[in-house]
Amino acid sequence: MKKYSILFVVFLLATQACNDDFLERSPQTEISEKDFFHTADDLDTYLYSVYNFGGVGIYVEDVSTDNTATTGVTELKNMMAGSPTAANVTEGWTWDQLRKINYYLDHFGTATLTEAQRSHYEGLGRFFRAKFYMGKVARYSDVPWYEKTLTQDDPDLYKGRDTRTTVVDKIFEDLEFARQYVDADASEDRPGAVTKWVVRAFMADAALFEGTFRKYHTELNLQSTADKYLTLASEVADEVITDGGFALYNTGKPESDYASLFTSGSLEGNTEVILGRFYEAGLLNSGWWGYMFGNYEVSPSKDLLQTYLMADGTPYTSQAGYATNQFVEEFADRDPRLKQTFAYPGWELINNSTYAQGAGIYIQELSRNFTGYHQIKGFVNNTDTDVQNNLDIPLIRLAEIYLIFAEAKAELGTLTQGDLDGTVNLLRARVGMPALAINPSVDPVLQAQYPLVAGGQAAVLLEIRRERRVELALEGYRFDDLMRWHAGERAEIEPEGVYFPGLGKYDLTGDNIDDIILLPADAEIPGEANKEKNSLGKTLVYYRVGAIGTEGATFYLKDGEHGNIATASDLGTFEEPKFYYRPVPQPQVLLNPNLTQIMGW
């Protein structure tokens, strides 16, 4: 059986529904309940229009975080470096999705359904409404709550913002209903459909977000209610772990099992994947592109690389001289997930369509504003376009649920060694890493990164945050994590890259043979015939280096002719607490003066 995406099903159903009875059609701006909401199939078709889960783009969504450097434009980057106001920060205040969802909830009941089906389909609608509103709360905090289809003359169009507590209470009422009634087997013949386990995974994630946000954001004055959501997060995550029938993907290959989750053409039936996007080359292409590799807009940061532990479980940052380790040294004896996320010394490039050097053992390409590190997580290292377009995307994995459970329990101070062994330590075991103990030594680097972490289980909580950053690296989680942990100041960190102690020749492939040569910014690079070759007969790659802004430099080093690769001189200031939120766009306030601004906007 060919696999298919639910979006492809929508396309097929929509095109097959066309007929010549044009004059008998209802207006095309809105589906009429008398013409459409008759059967379960009708409801499925309508609901597909509100599916808005991610795709291949998740692999570049760590922009505006300490995980990556980016040359692209991002909202936070513009805010920190500019003069943001409600007149120029205007994205996100969109409500079309909610109107579609509420219209569905107002009319789905006209369909002929069993009682169980009715509850299932109501649960799906309420799940998507909760999902919509969690996005709005994360962005604006207080927003108007609507649970009906609004007409053009409805006075509620001009209501003000409901409080965060009001909206979040409503969100979790919707999620609780969906938790109870959405079918566990909804995706059996429709890969990618929302099931009870997708609902519960999302609910656990939402509860963790809200619980930690309330705990660490004192400006909300909601700390007293944080534990309610942290408890809920742990309970619902435990339901998924205990009753969902999922298991970590593990074939006993610690050097490749993790990476294969992100470059697979067939994740259907994968025991770790709770929700995926499934594609079929030639029918519905994944839309894969290789620019996440690290030479276009996004490249991984040294800060992320230094988070990975040594293979023996000790912090990399506790090693003598770690800050001046050169590229090859950085990958020696590390957590195997590092080499399954970053292009490492000796990695072979096959898919060379975008990269000038061609196929073969990859030599890091170094260029201005990029770190020199490259991302292979999600990178399809294959020249076959069918293979590229067949890429399935794991959107919710059991690994994330393990991390939600462990973090929530540690925040509550109730985490046990058994809890760790059944969650975090399974992730570590998959890649052959030592287990995490309930009372680890405090890592001063992590402590400095997250100074608000305190309490009896602070040390293990810091390590769980490390584990979350490593396991979910470059999957689009980091921004929300920093926001909920009240760690926005980490967005001010200027991303750095590979370290070079000075001018001269360097081995980047790990074979002890020089691959590149660094010259001063004002040096003249010889013609091709006069360039030096290494002992393999390969021509060295020539670069000119200097401090940021140096004319003639191919790429920048922090201290001019030595230091880490520098990508930015000043990212601006993260203004607290203002930048944890966004303003209601000024045009909307002019239309509805009841939409007052909060948090300094």
PDB file of N, CA, C and O in Angstrom, residues 55-59 248-249 255-267 270 272-273 275-277 279 286 288-289 292 308 336-342 375-381 387-388 390-400 403 427 430-431 468-477:
ATOM      1  N   GLY A  55       6.560  20.611   8.544  1.00  0.00           N
ATOM      2  CA  GLY A  55       7.147  19.712   7.565  1.00  0.00           C
ATOM      3  C   GLY A  55       8.655  19.808   7.643  1.00  0.00           C
ATOM      4  O   GLY A  55       9.233  19.971   8.722  1.00  0.00           O
ATOM      5  N   VAL A  56       9.294  19.787   6.491  1.00  0.00           N
ATOM      6  CA  VAL A  56      10.756  19.810   6.453  1.00  0.00           C
ATOM      7  C   VAL A  56      11.317  21.086   7.082  1.00  0.00           C
ATOM      8  O   VAL A  56      12.457  21.119   7.538  1.00  0.00           O
ATOM      9  N   GLY A  57      10.513  22.132   7.147  1.00  0.00           N
ATOM     10  CA  GLY A  57      10.968  23.394   7.731  1.00  0.00           C
ATOM     11  C   GLY A  57      11.346  23.325   9.192  1.00  0.00           C
ATOM     12  O   GLY A  57      12.007  24.236   9.705  1.00  0.00           O
ATOM     13  N   ILE A  58      10.956  22.234   9.891  1.00  0.00           N
ATOM     14  CA  ILE A  58      11.332  22.139  11.306  1.00  0.00           C
ATOM     15  C   ILE A  58      12.843  22.164  11.474  1.00  0.00           C
ATOM     16  O   ILE A  58      13.350  22.598  12.521  1.00  0.00           O
ATOM     17  N   TYR A  59      13.577  21.715  10.442  1.00  0.00           N
ATOM     18  CA  TYR A  59      15.025  21.583  10.578  1.00  0.00           C
ATOM     19  C   TYR A  59      15.761  22.918  10.532  1.00  0.00           C
ATOM     20  O   TYR A  59      16.980  22.949  10.719  1.00  0.00           O
ATOM     21  N   LEU A 248      11.013   3.389  21.681  1.00  0.00           N
ATOM     22  CA  LEU A 248      12.094   4.055  20.967  1.00  0.00           C
ATOM     23  C   LEU A 248      12.552   3.212  19.795  1.00  0.00           C
ATOM     24  O   LEU A 248      12.660   1.981  19.902  1.00  0.00           O
ATOM     25  N   TYR A 249      12.828   3.885  18.683  1.00  0.00           N
ATOM     26  CA  TYR A 249      13.414   3.186  17.548  1.00  0.00           C
ATOM     27  C   TYR A 249      14.844   2.823  17.909  1.00  0.00           C
ATOM     28  O   TYR A 249      15.667   3.701  18.187  1.00  0.00           O
ATOM     29  N   GLU A 255      25.496   4.286  16.452  1.00  0.00           N
ATOM     30  CA  GLU A 255      26.110   5.306  15.601  1.00  0.00           C
ATOM     31  C   GLU A 255      25.194   5.761  14.472  1.00  0.00           C
ATOM     32  O   GLU A 255      25.552   6.667  13.716  1.00  0.00           O
ATOM     33  N   SER A 256      24.000   5.158  14.336  1.00  0.00           N
ATOM     34  CA  SER A 256      23.156   5.549  13.208  1.00  0.00           C
ATOM     35  C   SER A 256      21.657   5.540  13.483  1.00  0.00           C
ATOM     36  O   SER A 256      20.896   6.163  12.744  1.00  0.00           O
ATOM     37  N   ASP A 257      21.191   4.852  14.516  1.00  0.00           N
ATOM     38  CA  ASP A 257      19.747   4.740  14.740  1.00  0.00           C
ATOM     39  C   ASP A 257      19.084   6.108  14.916  1.00  0.00           C
ATOM     40  O   ASP A 257      18.003   6.365  14.368  1.00  0.00           O
ATOM     41  N   TYR A 258      19.703   6.971  15.694  1.00  0.00           N
ATOM     42  CA  TYR A 258      19.146   8.302  15.937  1.00  0.00           C
ATOM     43  C   TYR A 258      19.034   9.080  14.633  1.00  0.00           C
ATOM     44  O   TYR A 258      17.975   9.613  14.284  1.00  0.00           O
ATOM     45  N   ALA A 259      20.096   9.132  13.857  1.00  0.00           N
ATOM     46  CA  ALA A 259      20.107   9.914  12.616  1.00  0.00           C
ATOM     47  C   ALA A 259      19.086   9.414  11.617  1.00  0.00           C
ATOM     48  O   ALA A 259      18.496  10.202  10.870  1.00  0.00           O
ATOM     49  N   SER A 260      18.857   8.111  11.598  1.00  0.00           N
ATOM     50  CA  SER A 260      17.970   7.542  10.575  1.00  0.00           C
ATOM     51  C   SER A 260      16.529   7.997  10.742  1.00  0.00           C
ATOM     52  O   SER A 260      15.749   7.947   9.788  1.00  0.00           O
ATOM     53  N   LEU A 261      16.161   8.458  11.934  1.00  0.00           N
ATOM     54  CA  LEU A 261      14.804   8.970  12.146  1.00  0.00           C
ATOM     55  C   LEU A 261      14.524  10.193  11.287  1.00  0.00           C
ATOM     56  O   LEU A 261      13.366  10.489  10.964  1.00  0.00           O
ATOM     57  N   PHE A 262      15.567  10.919  10.909  1.00  0.00           N
ATOM     58  CA  PHE A 262      15.391  12.206  10.249  1.00  0.00           C
ATOM     59  C   PHE A 262      15.728  12.172   8.755  1.00  0.00           C
ATOM     60  O   PHE A 262      15.655  13.202   8.089  1.00  0.00           O
ATOM     61  N   THR A 263      16.076  11.013   8.258  1.00  0.00           N
ATOM     62  CA  THR A 263      16.373  10.885   6.827  1.00  0.00           C
ATOM     63  C   THR A 263      15.685   9.652   6.251  1.00  0.00           C
ATOM     64  O   THR A 263      16.164   9.053   5.293  1.00  0.00           O
ATOM     65  N   SER A 264      14.556   9.299   6.822  1.00  0.00           N
ATOM     66  CA  SER A 264      13.860   8.084   6.424  1.00  0.00           C
ATOM     67  C   SER A 264      12.797   8.376   5.372  1.00  0.00           C
ATOM     68  O   SER A 264      12.060   9.362   5.477  1.00  0.00           O
ATOM     69  N   GLY A 265      12.696   7.498   4.404  1.00  0.00           N
ATOM     70  CA  GLY A 265      11.624   7.574   3.426  1.00  0.00           C
ATOM     71  C   GLY A 265      10.413   6.759   3.836  1.00  0.00           C
ATOM     72  O   GLY A 265       9.414   6.719   3.115  1.00  0.00           O
ATOM     73  N   SER A 266      10.473   6.153   5.011  1.00  0.00           N
ATOM     74  CA  SER A 266       9.349   5.327   5.467  1.00  0.00           C
ATOM     75  C   SER A 266       9.321   5.274   6.983  1.00  0.00           C
ATOM     76  O   SER A 266       9.947   4.417   7.602  1.00  0.00           O
ATOM     77  N   LEU A 267       8.570   6.203   7.588  1.00  0.00           N
ATOM     78  CA  LEU A 267       8.396   6.210   9.034  1.00  0.00           C
ATOM     79  C   LEU A 267       7.067   5.600   9.458  1.00  0.00           C
ATOM     80  O   LEU A 267       6.774   5.533  10.648  1.00  0.00           O
ATOM     81  N   ASN A 270       6.843   3.146  12.377  1.00  0.00           N
ATOM     82  CA  ASN A 270       7.968   3.338  13.282  1.00  0.00           C
ATOM     83  C   ASN A 270       7.420   3.505  14.698  1.00  0.00           C
ATOM     84  O   ASN A 270       6.569   4.368  14.947  1.00  0.00           O
ATOM     85  N   GLU A 272       8.470   4.763  17.340  1.00  0.00           N
ATOM     86  CA  GLU A 272       8.752   5.993  18.094  1.00  0.00           C
ATOM     87  C   GLU A 272       7.901   7.165  17.647  1.00  0.00           C
ATOM     88  O   GLU A 272       7.698   8.123  18.395  1.00  0.00           O
ATOM     89  N   VAL A 273       7.383   7.114  16.442  1.00  0.00           N
ATOM     90  CA  VAL A 273       6.707   8.268  15.848  1.00  0.00           C
ATOM     91  C   VAL A 273       5.239   8.292  16.251  1.00  0.00           C
ATOM     92  O   VAL A 273       4.457   7.409  15.890  1.00  0.00           O
ATOM     93  N   LEU A 275       3.358  11.257  15.756  1.00  0.00           N
ATOM     94  CA  LEU A 275       2.763  11.994  14.644  1.00  0.00           C
ATOM     95  C   LEU A 275       3.853  12.266  13.625  1.00  0.00           C
ATOM     96  O   LEU A 275       4.948  12.721  13.975  1.00  0.00           O
ATOM     97  N   GLY A 276       3.567  11.979  12.374  1.00  0.00           N
ATOM     98  CA  GLY A 276       4.530  12.242  11.307  1.00  0.00           C
ATOM     99  C   GLY A 276       3.850  12.866  10.109  1.00  0.00           C
ATOM    100  O   GLY A 276       2.630  12.895   9.993  1.00  0.00           O
ATOM    101  N   ARG A 277       4.686  13.400   9.193  1.00  0.00           N
ATOM    102  CA  ARG A 277       4.229  13.809   7.868  1.00  0.00           C
ATOM    103  C   ARG A 277       4.791  12.797   6.887  1.00  0.00           C
ATOM    104  O   ARG A 277       6.013  12.603   6.826  1.00  0.00           O
ATOM    105  N   TYR A 279       5.125  11.162   3.015  1.00  0.00           N
ATOM    106  CA  TYR A 279       5.138  11.611   1.631  1.00  0.00           C
ATOM    107  C   TYR A 279       5.406  10.445   0.683  1.00  0.00           C
ATOM    108  O   TYR A 279       5.938   9.407   1.082  1.00  0.00           O
ATOM    109  N   SER A 286       8.021  15.777  -0.545  1.00  0.00           N
ATOM    110  CA  SER A 286       8.239  16.342   0.785  1.00  0.00           C
ATOM    111  C   SER A 286       8.645  17.806   0.737  1.00  0.00           C
ATOM    112  O   SER A 286       8.598  18.493   1.753  1.00  0.00           O
ATOM    113  N   TRP A 288      11.629  18.756   0.180  1.00  0.00           N
ATOM    114  CA  TRP A 288      12.940  18.811   0.840  1.00  0.00           C
ATOM    115  C   TRP A 288      13.891  19.737   0.100  1.00  0.00           C
ATOM    116  O   TRP A 288      13.902  19.820  -1.123  1.00  0.00           O
ATOM    117  N   TRP A 289      14.683  20.471   0.872  1.00  0.00           N
ATOM    118  CA  TRP A 289      15.765  21.272   0.317  1.00  0.00           C
ATOM    119  C   TRP A 289      16.957  21.162   1.250  1.00  0.00           C
ATOM    120  O   TRP A 289      16.812  20.886   2.435  1.00  0.00           O
ATOM    121  N   MET A 292      19.467  23.763   4.801  1.00  0.00           N
ATOM    122  CA  MET A 292      19.733  23.663   6.239  1.00  0.00           C
ATOM    123  C   MET A 292      21.162  23.173   6.513  1.00  0.00           C
ATOM    124  O   MET A 292      21.649  23.273   7.622  1.00  0.00           O
ATOM    125  N   TYR A 308      27.016  18.966  23.969  1.00  0.00           N
ATOM    126  CA  TYR A 308      27.092  17.506  23.929  1.00  0.00           C
ATOM    127  C   TYR A 308      28.164  17.008  24.894  1.00  0.00           C
ATOM    128  O   TYR A 308      29.269  17.551  24.953  1.00  0.00           O
ATOM    129  N   PRO A 336      27.478  10.166  20.701  1.00  0.00           N
ATOM    130  CA  PRO A 336      27.324   9.838  19.281  1.00  0.00           C
ATOM    131  C   PRO A 336      26.287  10.674  18.544  1.00  0.00           C
ATOM    132  O   PRO A 336      26.314  10.749  17.318  1.00  0.00           O
ATOM    133  N   ARG A 337      25.385  11.316  19.260  1.00  0.00           N
ATOM    134  CA  ARG A 337      24.401  12.164  18.583  1.00  0.00           C
ATOM    135  C   ARG A 337      25.045  13.382  17.937  1.00  0.00           C
ATOM    136  O   ARG A 337      24.478  13.970  17.009  1.00  0.00           O
ATOM    137  N   LEU A 338      26.242  13.763  18.403  1.00  0.00           N
ATOM    138  CA  LEU A 338      26.924  14.898  17.795  1.00  0.00           C
ATOM    139  C   LEU A 338      27.248  14.601  16.333  1.00  0.00           C
ATOM    140  O   LEU A 338      26.986  15.421  15.445  1.00  0.00           O
ATOM    141  N   LYS A 339      27.800  13.420  16.079  1.00  0.00           N
ATOM    142  CA  LYS A 339      28.160  13.052  14.706  1.00  0.00           C
ATOM    143  C   LYS A 339      26.945  12.650  13.872  1.00  0.00           C
ATOM    144  O   LYS A 339      27.080  12.417  12.676  1.00  0.00           O
ATOM    145  N   GLN A 340      25.791  12.577  14.504  1.00  0.00           N
ATOM    146  CA  GLN A 340      24.566  12.301  13.756  1.00  0.00           C
ATOM    147  C   GLN A 340      23.749  13.572  13.559  1.00  0.00           C
ATOM    148  O   GLN A 340      22.646  13.534  13.010  1.00  0.00           O
ATOM    149  N   THR A 341      24.325  14.695  14.000  1.00  0.00           N
ATOM    150  CA  THR A 341      23.670  15.998  13.869  1.00  0.00           C
ATOM    151  C   THR A 341      24.538  16.971  13.084  1.00  0.00           C
ATOM    152  O   THR A 341      24.051  17.697  12.216  1.00  0.00           O
ATOM    153  N   PHE A 342      25.840  16.988  13.386  1.00  0.00           N
ATOM    154  CA  PHE A 342      26.812  17.856  12.722  1.00  0.00           C
ATOM    155  C   PHE A 342      27.629  17.036  11.716  1.00  0.00           C
ATOM    156  O   PHE A 342      27.971  15.876  11.980  1.00  0.00           O
ATOM    157  N   GLN A 375      25.111  21.007   9.193  1.00  0.00           N
ATOM    158  CA  GLN A 375      24.043  20.181   9.765  1.00  0.00           C
ATOM    159  C   GLN A 375      23.738  19.004   8.854  1.00  0.00           C
ATOM    160  O   GLN A 375      23.411  19.192   7.682  1.00  0.00           O
ATOM    161  N   ILE A 376      23.798  17.805   9.417  1.00  0.00           N
ATOM    162  CA  ILE A 376      23.395  16.637   8.642  1.00  0.00           C
ATOM    163  C   ILE A 376      22.117  16.007   9.192  1.00  0.00           C
ATOM    164  O   ILE A 376      21.586  15.078   8.587  1.00  0.00           O
ATOM    165  N   LYS A 377      21.605  16.507  10.285  1.00  0.00           N
ATOM    166  CA  LYS A 377      20.315  16.051  10.783  1.00  0.00           C
ATOM    167  C   LYS A 377      19.229  16.554   9.833  1.00  0.00           C
ATOM    168  O   LYS A 377      19.065  17.759   9.638  1.00  0.00           O
ATOM    169  N   GLY A 378      18.521  15.645   9.206  1.00  0.00           N
ATOM    170  CA  GLY A 378      17.507  16.023   8.229  1.00  0.00           C
ATOM    171  C   GLY A 378      18.039  16.259   6.834  1.00  0.00           C
ATOM    172  O   GLY A 378      17.275  16.521   5.914  1.00  0.00           O
ATOM    173  N   PHE A 379      19.371  16.159   6.657  1.00  0.00           N
ATOM    174  CA  PHE A 379      19.980  16.359   5.338  1.00  0.00           C
ATOM    175  C   PHE A 379      20.008  15.028   4.595  1.00  0.00           C
ATOM    176  O   PHE A 379      20.624  14.065   5.069  1.00  0.00           O
ATOM    177  N   VAL A 380      19.351  14.964   3.450  1.00  0.00           N
ATOM    178  CA  VAL A 380      19.297  13.724   2.680  1.00  0.00           C
ATOM    179  C   VAL A 380      20.544  13.640   1.818  1.00  0.00           C
ATOM    180  O   VAL A 380      20.669  14.332   0.809  1.00  0.00           O
ATOM    181  N   ASN A 381      21.477  12.819   2.233  1.00  0.00           N
ATOM    182  CA  ASN A 381      22.773  12.718   1.558  1.00  0.00           C
ATOM    183  C   ASN A 381      22.676  11.724   0.407  1.00  0.00           C
ATOM    184  O   ASN A 381      23.281  10.654   0.407  1.00  0.00           O
ATOM    185  N   VAL A 387      14.385  10.036  -3.759  1.00  0.00           N
ATOM    186  CA  VAL A 387      14.735   9.790  -2.359  1.00  0.00           C
ATOM    187  C   VAL A 387      14.559  11.074  -1.546  1.00  0.00           C
ATOM    188  O   VAL A 387      14.001  11.062  -0.438  1.00  0.00           O
ATOM    189  N   GLN A 388      14.996  12.193  -2.082  1.00  0.00           N
ATOM    190  CA  GLN A 388      14.852  13.471  -1.390  1.00  0.00           C
ATOM    191  C   GLN A 388      13.385  13.823  -1.176  1.00  0.00           C
ATOM    192  O   GLN A 388      12.988  14.281  -0.095  1.00  0.00           O
ATOM    193  N   ASN A 390      10.907  11.899  -0.957  1.00  0.00           N
ATOM    194  CA  ASN A 390      10.203  10.868  -0.209  1.00  0.00           C
ATOM    195  C   ASN A 390      10.425  10.990   1.296  1.00  0.00           C
ATOM    196  O   ASN A 390       9.988  10.140   2.067  1.00  0.00           O
ATOM    197  N   LEU A 391      11.123  12.022   1.710  1.00  0.00           N
ATOM    198  CA  LEU A 391      11.513  12.162   3.114  1.00  0.00           C
ATOM    199  C   LEU A 391      10.294  12.300   4.024  1.00  0.00           C
ATOM    200  O   LEU A 391       9.480  13.212   3.859  1.00  0.00           O
ATOM    201  N   ASP A 392      10.144  11.399   4.985  1.00  0.00           N
ATOM    202  CA  ASP A 392       9.107  11.520   6.009  1.00  0.00           C
ATOM    203  C   ASP A 392       9.633  12.361   7.166  1.00  0.00           C
ATOM    204  O   ASP A 392      10.836  12.345   7.462  1.00  0.00           O
ATOM    205  N   ILE A 393       8.736  13.070   7.831  1.00  0.00           N
ATOM    206  CA  ILE A 393       9.133  13.992   8.903  1.00  0.00           C
ATOM    207  C   ILE A 393       8.535  13.523  10.225  1.00  0.00           C
ATOM    208  O   ILE A 393       7.308  13.449  10.365  1.00  0.00           O
ATOM    209  N   PRO A 394       9.363  13.213  11.239  1.00  0.00           N
ATOM    210  CA  PRO A 394       8.828  12.871  12.558  1.00  0.00           C
ATOM    211  C   PRO A 394       8.496  14.147  13.334  1.00  0.00           C
ATOM    212  O   PRO A 394       9.389  14.901  13.716  1.00  0.00           O
ATOM    213  N   LEU A 395       7.229  14.411  13.553  1.00  0.00           N
ATOM    214  CA  LEU A 395       6.811  15.661  14.197  1.00  0.00           C
ATOM    215  C   LEU A 395       6.684  15.531  15.708  1.00  0.00           C
ATOM    216  O   LEU A 395       7.005  16.457  16.437  1.00  0.00           O
ATOM    217  N   ILE A 396       6.178  14.422  16.172  1.00  0.00           N
ATOM    218  CA  ILE A 396       6.124  14.152  17.621  1.00  0.00           C
ATOM    219  C   ILE A 396       6.699  12.761  17.826  1.00  0.00           C
ATOM    220  O   ILE A 396       6.220  11.789  17.249  1.00  0.00           O
ATOM    221  N   ARG A 397       7.744  12.680  18.646  1.00  0.00           N
ATOM    222  CA  ARG A 397       8.398  11.401  18.919  1.00  0.00           C
ATOM    223  C   ARG A 397       8.228  11.029  20.386  1.00  0.00           C
ATOM    224  O   ARG A 397       8.074  11.905  21.256  1.00  0.00           O
ATOM    225  N   LEU A 398       8.291   9.753  20.658  1.00  0.00           N
ATOM    226  CA  LEU A 398       8.260   9.296  22.044  1.00  0.00           C
ATOM    227  C   LEU A 398       9.396   9.923  22.844  1.00  0.00           C
ATOM    228  O   LEU A 398       9.243  10.185  24.043  1.00  0.00           O
ATOM    229  N   ALA A 399      10.526  10.181  22.191  1.00  0.00           N
ATOM    230  CA  ALA A 399      11.652  10.812  22.884  1.00  0.00           C
ATOM    231  C   ALA A 399      11.233  12.119  23.547  1.00  0.00           C
ATOM    232  O   ALA A 399      11.642  12.421  24.678  1.00  0.00           O
ATOM    233  N   GLU A 400      10.427  12.907  22.845  1.00  0.00           N
ATOM    234  CA  GLU A 400       9.971  14.176  23.428  1.00  0.00           C
ATOM    235  C   GLU A 400       9.101  13.922  24.653  1.00  0.00           C
ATOM    236  O   GLU A 400       9.188  14.651  25.652  1.00  0.00           O
ATOM    237  N   LEU A 403      11.121  13.251  27.654  1.00  0.00           N
ATOM    238  CA  LEU A 403      11.737  14.474  28.177  1.00  0.00           C
ATOM    239  C   LEU A 403      10.722  15.356  28.893  1.00  0.00           C
ATOM    240  O   LEU A 403      11.045  15.998  29.903  1.00  0.00           O
ATOM    241  N   LEU A 427      16.982   7.130  26.245  1.00  0.00           N
ATOM    242  CA  LEU A 427      17.540   7.926  25.145  1.00  0.00           C
ATOM    243  C   LEU A 427      19.060   7.795  25.112  1.00  0.00           C
ATOM    244  O   LEU A 427      19.662   7.652  24.033  1.00  0.00           O
ATOM    245  N   ARG A 430      20.207   4.316  23.865  1.00  0.00           N
ATOM    246  CA  ARG A 430      20.107   4.106  22.417  1.00  0.00           C
ATOM    247  C   ARG A 430      21.408   4.472  21.717  1.00  0.00           C
ATOM    248  O   ARG A 430      21.786   3.848  20.725  1.00  0.00           O
ATOM    249  N   VAL A 431      22.096   5.497  22.205  1.00  0.00           N
ATOM    250  CA  VAL A 431      23.343   5.941  21.563  1.00  0.00           C
ATOM    251  C   VAL A 431      24.573   5.500  22.348  1.00  0.00           C
ATOM    252  O   VAL A 431      25.683   5.985  22.101  1.00  0.00           O
ATOM    253  N   ARG A 468      17.447  17.507  26.643  1.00  0.00           N
ATOM    254  CA  ARG A 468      16.402  18.001  25.739  1.00  0.00           C
ATOM    255  C   ARG A 468      17.020  18.770  24.578  1.00  0.00           C
ATOM    256  O   ARG A 468      16.642  18.591  23.421  1.00  0.00           O
ATOM    257  N   ARG A 469      18.007  19.616  24.881  1.00  0.00           N
ATOM    258  CA  ARG A 469      18.647  20.393  23.826  1.00  0.00           C
ATOM    259  C   ARG A 469      19.356  19.487  22.825  1.00  0.00           C
ATOM    260  O   ARG A 469      19.278  19.715  21.611  1.00  0.00           O
ATOM    261  N   VAL A 470      20.013  18.457  23.319  1.00  0.00           N
ATOM    262  CA  VAL A 470      20.762  17.546  22.454  1.00  0.00           C
ATOM    263  C   VAL A 470      19.826  16.658  21.639  1.00  0.00           C
ATOM    264  O   VAL A 470      19.937  16.550  20.419  1.00  0.00           O
ATOM    265  N   GLU A 471      18.902  16.000  22.312  1.00  0.00           N
ATOM    266  CA  GLU A 471      18.013  15.048  21.634  1.00  0.00           C
ATOM    267  C   GLU A 471      17.129  15.745  20.599  1.00  0.00           C
ATOM    268  O   GLU A 471      16.853  15.187  19.532  1.00  0.00           O
ATOM    269  N   LEU A 472      16.663  16.946  20.911  1.00  0.00           N
ATOM    270  CA  LEU A 472      15.727  17.653  20.018  1.00  0.00           C
ATOM    271  C   LEU A 472      16.408  18.761  19.221  1.00  0.00           C
ATOM    272  O   LEU A 472      15.736  19.612  18.627  1.00  0.00           O
ATOM    273  N   ALA A 473      17.730  18.744  19.180  1.00  0.00           N
ATOM    274  CA  ALA A 473      18.474  19.806  18.493  1.00  0.00           C
ATOM    275  C   ALA A 473      18.029  19.951  17.047  1.00  0.00           C
ATOM    276  O   ALA A 473      17.857  18.963  16.325  1.00  0.00           O
ATOM    277  N   LEU A 474      17.837  21.191  16.623  1.00  0.00           N
ATOM    278  CA  LEU A 474      17.550  21.530  15.228  1.00  0.00           C
ATOM    279  C   LEU A 474      16.260  20.892  14.720  1.00  0.00           C
ATOM    280  O   LEU A 474      16.101  20.632  13.535  1.00  0.00           O
ATOM    281  N   GLU A 475      15.317  20.692  15.650  1.00  0.00           N
ATOM    282  CA  GLU A 475      13.977  20.231  15.281  1.00  0.00           C
ATOM    283  C   GLU A 475      12.929  21.304  15.558  1.00  0.00           C
ATOM    284  O   GLU A 475      11.727  21.030  15.445  1.00  0.00           O
ATOM    285  N   GLY A 476      13.354  22.503  15.958  1.00  0.00           N
ATOM    286  CA  GLY A 476      12.410  23.593  16.131  1.00  0.00           C
ATOM    287  C   GLY A 476      11.836  23.769  17.516  1.00  0.00           C
ATOM    288  O   GLY A 476      10.867  24.500  17.702  1.00  0.00           O
ATOM    289  N   TYR A 477      12.442  23.158  18.526  1.00  0.00           N
ATOM    290  CA  TYR A 477      11.946  23.271  19.901  1.00  0.00           C
ATOM    291  C   TYR A 477      12.620  24.382  20.705  1.00  0.00           C
ATOM    292  O   TYR A 477      12.079  24.849  21.710  1.00  0.00           O
TER     293      TYR A 477
END
